Coordinates of C-alpha atoms and ligand atoms in Angstrom, one line a residue:
M1 CA 81.0 78.3 140.0
A2 CA 80.7 76.1 136.9
K3 CA 77.0 75.6 137.5
K4 CA 75.3 73.8 134.7
D5 CA 72.9 75.8 132.5
T6 CA 69.6 74.0 132.8
A7 CA 68.4 75.0 129.4
G8 CA 71.4 74.0 127.3
G9 CA 72.8 71.4 129.7
R10 CA 76.3 72.8 129.1
G11 CA 78.7 74.5 131.5
I12 CA 78.4 78.2 132.0
N13 CA 81.7 79.1 130.4
T14 CA 80.7 77.1 127.3
Q15 CA 77.4 78.9 127.2
L16 CA 79.2 82.3 127.6
A17 CA 81.5 81.4 124.7
H18 CA 78.8 80.3 122.3
S19 CA 75.5 82.1 123.1
G20 CA 74.0 85.1 121.3
N21 CA 74.8 85.2 117.7
D22 CA 75.2 82.4 115.1
P23 CA 78.4 83.2 113.2
H24 CA 77.0 81.4 110.1
E25 CA 74.2 84.0 109.8
F26 CA 76.9 86.5 108.9
H27 CA 79.4 84.8 106.6
G28 CA 81.0 82.9 109.4
W29 CA 82.5 85.9 111.3
V30 CA 82.8 84.8 114.9
N31 CA 81.6 88.1 116.3
P32 CA 78.3 89.8 115.2
P33 CA 78.6 92.8 112.9
V34 CA 78.2 96.2 114.7
V35 CA 75.2 97.5 112.8
H36 CA 74.8 101.3 112.8
G37 CA 71.4 102.3 111.6
S38 CA 68.2 104.1 111.9
T39 CA 66.4 103.2 108.7
V40 CA 65.7 99.7 107.5
L41 CA 64.3 99.2 104.0
F42 CA 61.3 97.1 103.2
P43 CA 61.0 95.1 100.0
D44 CA 57.5 96.3 99.2
A45 CA 54.6 98.4 100.5
A46 CA 52.7 95.4 101.8
T47 CA 55.5 94.3 104.0
M48 CA 56.0 97.8 105.2
K49 CA 52.3 98.1 106.2
A50 CA 52.3 94.6 107.8
T51 CA 55.0 95.6 110.3
Q52 CA 53.6 99.0 111.2
V53 CA 53.1 99.6 114.9
R54 CA 50.2 101.9 115.4
S55 CA 48.9 100.7 118.7
A56 CA 50.3 100.8 122.2
D57 CA 51.0 97.0 121.9
A58 CA 54.2 97.0 120.0
H59 CA 54.9 93.5 121.3
S60 CA 52.2 92.1 119.1
R61 CA 53.7 93.6 116.0
S62 CA 53.9 91.3 113.0
R63 CA 57.4 89.8 112.5
V64 CA 57.2 89.3 108.8
Q65 CA 60.4 91.3 108.6
R66 CA 62.8 90.9 111.5
Y67 CA 64.2 94.5 111.6
T68 CA 62.1 97.5 110.9
Y69 CA 63.8 100.5 112.6
G70 CA 66.9 101.2 114.7
T71 CA 65.0 101.8 118.0
Y72 CA 63.5 98.3 117.8
G73 CA 66.9 96.6 117.8
T74 CA 69.7 95.6 115.5
P75 CA 71.5 92.3 114.8
T76 CA 74.2 93.5 117.4
T77 CA 71.7 94.3 120.2
D78 CA 69.8 91.1 119.4
A79 CA 72.9 89.0 119.8
L80 CA 73.5 90.4 123.3
C81 CA 69.8 90.1 124.3
E82 CA 69.8 86.5 123.2
A83 CA 72.9 85.7 125.1
V84 CA 71.4 87.3 128.2
N85 CA 68.1 85.4 127.7
A86 CA 70.1 82.2 127.7
L87 CA 71.8 83.2 131.0
E88 CA 68.7 84.5 132.8
G89 CA 66.2 82.0 131.4
S90 CA 64.1 85.0 130.4
A91 CA 61.4 85.4 127.8
G92 CA 63.0 88.7 126.7
T93 CA 65.6 91.3 127.5
I94 CA 65.8 95.0 126.8
L95 CA 69.0 97.0 126.5
V96 CA 68.9 100.6 128.0
P97 CA 71.5 103.4 128.0
S98 CA 72.6 102.8 131.7
G99 CA 72.3 100.6 134.7
L100 CA 70.2 103.3 136.3
A101 CA 67.8 103.2 133.3
A102 CA 67.6 99.5 133.8
V103 CA 66.0 100.4 137.2
T104 CA 63.8 103.3 136.1
V105 CA 62.3 101.8 132.9
P106 CA 60.8 98.7 134.6
L107 CA 59.5 100.8 137.5
L108 CA 57.8 103.1 135.0
A109 CA 56.5 100.1 133.2
F110 CA 54.6 98.7 136.2
L111 CA 53.7 101.7 138.4
S112 CA 50.9 104.2 137.9
A113 CA 49.5 107.1 139.9
G114 CA 47.9 105.8 143.1
D115 CA 50.1 102.6 143.3
H116 CA 52.3 101.7 146.2
V117 CA 55.9 100.4 145.7
L118 CA 58.1 98.6 148.3
I119 CA 61.8 99.2 147.9
V120 CA 64.6 97.8 150.0
D121 CA 66.2 100.4 152.3
T122 CA 69.7 99.3 151.3
V123 CA 69.1 100.1 147.6
Y124 CA 71.5 101.7 145.2
F125 CA 71.2 105.4 146.0
P126 CA 70.2 106.7 142.5
T127 CA 67.3 104.2 142.6
R128 CA 66.1 105.9 145.8
R129 CA 66.6 109.3 144.3
F130 CA 64.4 108.3 141.3
A131 CA 61.7 106.9 143.6
D132 CA 61.7 109.9 145.9
T133 CA 61.6 112.4 143.2
M134 CA 60.0 111.2 140.0
L135 CA 57.8 108.3 141.2
T136 CA 56.6 110.4 144.1
R137 CA 55.8 113.3 141.7
L138 CA 53.9 110.9 139.4
G139 CA 51.7 110.0 142.4
V140 CA 53.2 106.7 143.4
E141 CA 53.5 106.0 147.2
V142 CA 57.1 104.9 147.9
E143 CA 57.9 102.9 151.1
Y144 CA 61.2 101.4 152.2
Y145 CA 61.6 98.1 154.0
A146 CA 64.5 96.6 156.0
P147 CA 66.6 94.1 154.1
D148 CA 66.2 91.3 156.6
I149 CA 62.4 91.5 156.6
G150 CA 61.9 88.2 154.8
E151 CA 58.3 86.9 154.4
A152 CA 57.1 89.5 157.0
V153 CA 57.2 91.9 154.0
S154 CA 53.6 90.7 153.4
A155 CA 52.6 92.8 156.5
L156 CA 53.5 95.9 154.4
F157 CA 51.4 94.8 151.4
R158 CA 48.5 97.1 150.7
D159 CA 45.6 96.7 148.2
N160 CA 47.5 99.1 145.9
T161 CA 50.9 97.6 146.2
K162 CA 52.0 96.8 142.7
V163 CA 55.8 96.3 142.8
L164 CA 58.3 94.8 145.3
F165 CA 61.8 96.0 144.4
M166 CA 64.7 94.0 145.8
E167 CA 68.5 94.4 145.6
T168 CA 70.6 91.7 147.2
P169 CA 73.2 92.0 148.5
G170 CA 72.4 95.6 149.5
S171 CA 74.5 98.4 148.1
N172 CA 77.7 99.1 150.0
T173 CA 76.8 97.1 153.1
F174 CA 75.8 93.8 151.4
E175 CA 72.8 92.7 153.5
M176 CA 71.2 89.6 152.0
Q177 CA 67.5 89.3 151.4
D178 CA 65.4 86.2 151.5
V179 CA 64.3 86.4 147.8
P180 CA 62.4 83.1 147.5
A181 CA 60.3 83.9 150.6
M182 CA 59.6 87.5 149.7
T183 CA 58.8 86.6 146.1
A184 CA 56.4 83.9 147.1
A185 CA 54.6 86.3 149.4
A186 CA 54.4 88.9 146.6
K187 CA 53.2 86.4 144.0
A188 CA 50.3 85.3 146.2
R189 CA 49.1 88.9 146.0
G190 CA 49.8 89.4 142.3
I191 CA 52.6 91.9 143.1
V192 CA 55.3 92.2 140.4
T193 CA 58.8 91.4 141.8
M194 CA 62.0 93.0 140.5
I195 CA 65.5 92.6 141.6
D196 CA 68.7 94.6 140.9
N197 CA 71.0 91.6 140.4
T198 CA 74.1 93.6 139.4
W199 CA 76.3 92.2 142.2
A200 CA 75.8 88.6 141.5
T201 CA 75.4 88.6 137.7
P202 CA 73.3 85.7 136.3
L203 CA 76.3 83.5 136.9
F204 CA 76.0 83.6 140.7
F205 CA 72.2 84.1 141.1
K206 CA 69.4 83.5 138.6
P207 CA 66.4 85.5 139.9
L208 CA 63.9 84.0 137.5
D209 CA 64.7 80.5 138.8
H210 CA 63.6 81.8 142.3
G211 CA 60.3 83.2 141.0
V212 CA 61.3 86.8 140.5
D213 CA 59.5 88.5 137.5
I214 CA 62.2 90.9 136.4
S215 CA 66.0 90.8 136.6
I216 CA 67.9 94.1 136.4
H217 CA 71.6 94.5 135.6
A218 CA 74.1 97.4 135.2
A219 CA 76.0 95.9 132.3
T220 CA 78.4 98.6 133.0
K221 CA 79.8 96.4 135.8
Y222 CA 80.9 92.7 135.2
P223 CA 79.3 92.1 131.8
G224 CA 81.2 95.1 130.3
G225 CA 84.1 94.3 132.6
H226 CA 86.6 97.0 131.4
S227 CA 85.3 100.3 132.7
D228 CA 84.7 101.5 129.2
V229 CA 81.0 101.2 128.6
I230 CA 77.7 102.2 130.2
M231 CA 74.7 100.1 129.6
G232 CA 71.7 98.5 131.4
M233 CA 69.8 95.2 130.7
V234 CA 66.4 94.2 132.0
S235 CA 65.2 90.6 131.5
A236 CA 61.6 89.4 132.1
G237 CA 59.7 86.2 132.3
E238 CA 56.8 85.4 130.0
A239 CA 54.1 87.2 132.1
T240 CA 55.8 90.5 132.4
W241 CA 57.7 90.6 129.1
P242 CA 55.0 92.2 126.9
Q243 CA 54.5 95.2 129.2
L244 CA 58.2 95.7 129.7
Y245 CA 58.8 95.6 126.0
N246 CA 55.9 98.0 125.2
T247 CA 57.2 100.5 127.8
Q248 CA 60.7 100.4 126.2
V249 CA 59.1 101.1 122.8
A250 CA 57.0 103.9 124.3
L251 CA 59.9 105.6 126.1
G252 CA 62.5 105.1 123.3
T253 CA 65.2 104.2 125.7
C254 CA 67.0 101.8 123.4
G255 CA 70.6 100.6 123.8
N256 CA 73.0 101.1 120.9
S257 CA 75.0 98.6 118.8
D258 CA 78.5 99.8 119.8
D259 CA 77.8 99.4 123.5
A260 CA 76.0 96.1 122.9
F261 CA 79.1 94.8 121.0
L262 CA 81.4 95.8 123.9
V263 CA 79.1 94.1 126.5
L264 CA 78.8 91.0 124.4
R265 CA 82.6 90.9 124.1
G266 CA 82.8 91.3 127.9
L267 CA 80.3 88.4 128.5
R268 CA 82.6 86.0 126.7
T269 CA 85.2 86.3 129.5
M270 CA 82.9 87.1 132.3
G271 CA 83.0 83.6 133.8
I272 CA 86.8 83.4 134.1
R273 CA 87.0 87.0 135.2
L274 CA 84.5 86.4 138.0
E275 CA 86.3 83.3 139.0
R276 CA 89.4 85.4 139.6
H277 CA 87.5 88.3 141.2
Q278 CA 85.8 85.9 143.5
K279 CA 89.1 84.2 144.6
T280 CA 91.2 87.3 145.2
T281 CA 88.3 89.1 146.9
L282 CA 87.6 86.3 149.3
A283 CA 91.3 85.9 150.2
I284 CA 91.5 89.6 150.9
A285 CA 88.2 89.7 152.8
R286 CA 89.3 86.7 154.9
W287 CA 92.7 88.4 155.6
L288 CA 90.9 91.6 156.8
E289 CA 88.5 89.5 158.8
T290 CA 91.3 87.7 160.6
R291 CA 92.9 91.1 161.5
W292 CA 89.6 92.2 162.9
Q293 CA 89.1 89.0 164.9
D294 CA 92.6 89.2 166.2
G295 CA 91.8 92.6 167.7
D296 CA 93.5 95.0 165.2
T297 CA 93.0 98.5 166.4
I298 CA 91.9 99.9 163.0
V299 CA 90.3 96.9 161.1
G300 CA 86.6 96.3 162.1
P301 CA 84.0 93.9 160.7
V302 CA 84.1 92.9 157.1
L303 CA 80.9 93.1 155.1
H304 CA 81.0 90.3 152.6
P305 CA 78.2 87.7 152.3
A306 CA 80.5 84.8 151.6
L307 CA 82.2 85.2 155.1
E308 CA 80.7 82.9 157.8
S309 CA 80.9 85.9 160.2
F310 CA 78.5 87.9 158.1
P311 CA 74.9 87.9 159.3
G312 CA 73.3 87.1 155.9
H313 CA 75.8 84.3 155.1
D314 CA 73.3 81.5 155.4
I315 CA 71.0 83.0 152.8
W316 CA 73.9 83.6 150.5
K317 CA 75.0 80.0 150.8
R318 CA 71.5 78.7 150.2
D319 CA 70.7 80.8 147.2
F320 CA 73.9 82.0 145.5
C321 CA 76.6 79.9 143.8
G322 CA 79.3 82.5 144.0
A323 CA 80.4 85.9 145.2
S324 CA 81.8 88.7 143.1
G325 CA 84.5 91.2 143.7
I326 CA 83.1 94.1 145.8
F327 CA 82.7 94.3 149.5
S328 CA 83.2 96.7 152.4
F329 CA 85.0 96.8 155.7
V330 CA 84.9 99.1 158.7
L331 CA 87.8 101.3 159.6
K332 CA 87.2 100.8 163.3
D333 CA 86.6 104.0 165.4
A334 CA 88.1 106.0 162.6
T335 CA 87.5 109.6 161.7
E336 CA 86.8 110.9 158.2
A337 CA 90.4 112.2 158.1
Q338 CA 91.7 108.6 158.7
A339 CA 89.4 107.3 156.0
H340 CA 90.9 109.9 153.6
A341 CA 94.4 108.9 154.7
F342 CA 93.6 105.3 153.9
M343 CA 92.3 106.2 150.4
D344 CA 95.1 108.6 149.6
A345 CA 97.8 106.1 150.6
L346 CA 96.5 103.4 148.3
E347 CA 98.6 103.0 145.2
L348 CA 96.8 100.3 143.2
F349 CA 93.3 101.2 144.1
G350 CA 91.8 104.1 142.2
L351 CA 89.4 106.5 143.8
G352 CA 86.4 106.2 141.6
Y353 CA 82.8 105.1 141.2
S354 CA 81.4 102.0 139.7
W355 CA 83.0 98.5 139.8
G356 CA 83.2 95.3 137.8
G357 CA 86.2 96.4 135.8
Y358 CA 89.7 94.8 135.7
E359 CA 91.2 97.4 138.0
S360 CA 90.8 97.9 141.8
L361 CA 88.9 100.8 143.2
V362 CA 88.0 102.3 146.6
T363 CA 85.2 104.5 147.8
H364 CA 84.2 105.9 151.1
V365 CA 80.6 104.7 151.8
Y366 CA 77.9 107.2 152.6
L367 CA 74.9 105.8 154.5
K368 CA 72.9 108.8 155.6
D369 CA 70.1 108.1 153.0
R370 CA 68.9 105.0 154.9
T371 CA 65.6 105.4 156.7
V372 CA 64.4 102.1 158.2
S373 CA 67.7 100.2 158.5
A374 CA 70.2 102.9 159.6
R375 CA 72.7 101.7 162.1
D376 CA 76.1 102.6 163.5
Y377 CA 78.9 100.5 162.1
G378 CA 81.4 101.8 164.6
G379 CA 83.7 103.6 162.2
Q380 CA 84.1 104.6 158.6
I381 CA 83.0 102.1 155.9
M382 CA 85.4 101.6 153.0
R383 CA 84.2 99.8 149.9
L384 CA 86.7 97.9 147.8
Q385 CA 86.3 96.7 144.3
I386 CA 89.0 94.0 143.9
G387 CA 90.3 93.9 140.3
L388 CA 92.3 91.3 138.4
E389 CA 95.7 92.4 139.8
D390 CA 97.8 89.9 141.8
E391 CA 96.5 89.2 145.3
D392 CA 99.8 89.7 147.1
D393 CA 100.2 93.2 145.6
L394 CA 96.7 94.2 146.6
R395 CA 97.1 92.9 150.1
A396 CA 100.4 94.7 150.6
D397 CA 98.9 97.9 149.2
I398 CA 96.0 97.7 151.7
A399 CA 98.3 96.8 154.6
Q400 CA 100.4 100.0 154.0
A401 CA 97.3 102.1 153.6
L402 CA 95.9 100.8 156.9
E403 CA 99.2 102.0 158.6
A404 CA 98.7 105.4 157.0
A405 CA 95.1 105.5 158.4
R406 CA 96.4 104.4 161.9
A407 CA 99.1 107.1 161.8
A408 CA 96.5 109.7 160.9
G409 CA 94.5 108.9 164.1
Ligands
PLP1 C1 76.2 100.8 139.1 C2 74.9 100.3 139.5 C3 73.7 100.7 138.8 C4 73.7 101.7 137.8 O1 74.6 101.5 136.7 P1 75.1 102.7 135.7 O2 75.4 102.0 134.5 O3 76.3 103.2 136.4 O4 73.9 103.6 135.6 C5 72.5 100.2 139.2 N1 72.4 99.3 140.2 C6 73.5 98.9 140.9 C7 73.4 97.9 142.0 C8 74.7 99.4 140.6 O5 75.8 99.0 141.3

């Protein structure tokens, strides 16, 4: 997991500890100031005029004065954006008010009426809701593809295909996609590629290194890391950065300094947290997998890309350098009542949405939205977010909840 940062040549944890702000730019304080502000004053009328943005191309604005107005960024939001640029190898990063906005803003940036967009069928559900409601209403043709399509995605390309939207592993069921092959196929046709990279974080997968144009993150998850902040981040390579930035300015969907401060604080420890999430999660996933393979009557297949038994494992091994702390498993031949008995019996796992925080969570996965990749998993799918608690305690908790589920059958 301590993959070297190609840009700085230093280890990832070193980079996480030192990137973003320069303490000596603000009296030596280690952390950046949390700047609250709308108005920024100019020294004179000429400077004020020089920095005015009166065209749609805000990106080309003169930088004679670094800060001009709150919606264009503050020293706090810049510190986070620069830290993320270093991690992603991106030309620029925007901060938006939620992970969902990190999906919707780039889609709005690159799609117009009459365009066609391809979205993976295993996408995060609110992304699908946005596509099926707003994008459709704006005259964009939305089409879903199966996650295992690979380079055959090119057969779905049309003359008006503008964006290929990936998410790997898939939400809740963790299917892997062949990002390099799909990205190469899209690039050959001038199609903009985007990926929701929230599961992997830039520590375990760096999309831009694989040719992807735009990397999307719910900073709410691992970057924040403490279930106390909602924020999204979108990073772009050179070619797509001006249009992404101009869209952000046009929409006014800026992130704020308080949240940026929390996310930057989270980033400092993200490497060591992920190391721990990865270790405990794999141990628990392997333990469940063994129970399944030994013929346990309630534990079915485990959906975790780092397990050799998982169909997309080869792709994960080839492209990723780690696995985070969320996966699912099948409660074999179980009823909904048994799934609820499992959830209600858990003592350490909270029943709640989101993930990436320090505490363990469980959700009952809903898959009825899938259109081209729907399949029967042979039971109820339980999604676990493995927190930073001790592995033995979590395993014991799951074991007793499995007995509760069995008893409810
Ligand atoms: C949580 C999540 C989001 C949305 O993040 P919010 O900050 O909750 O809006 C987007 N994509 C994926 C894959 C997520 O898991």
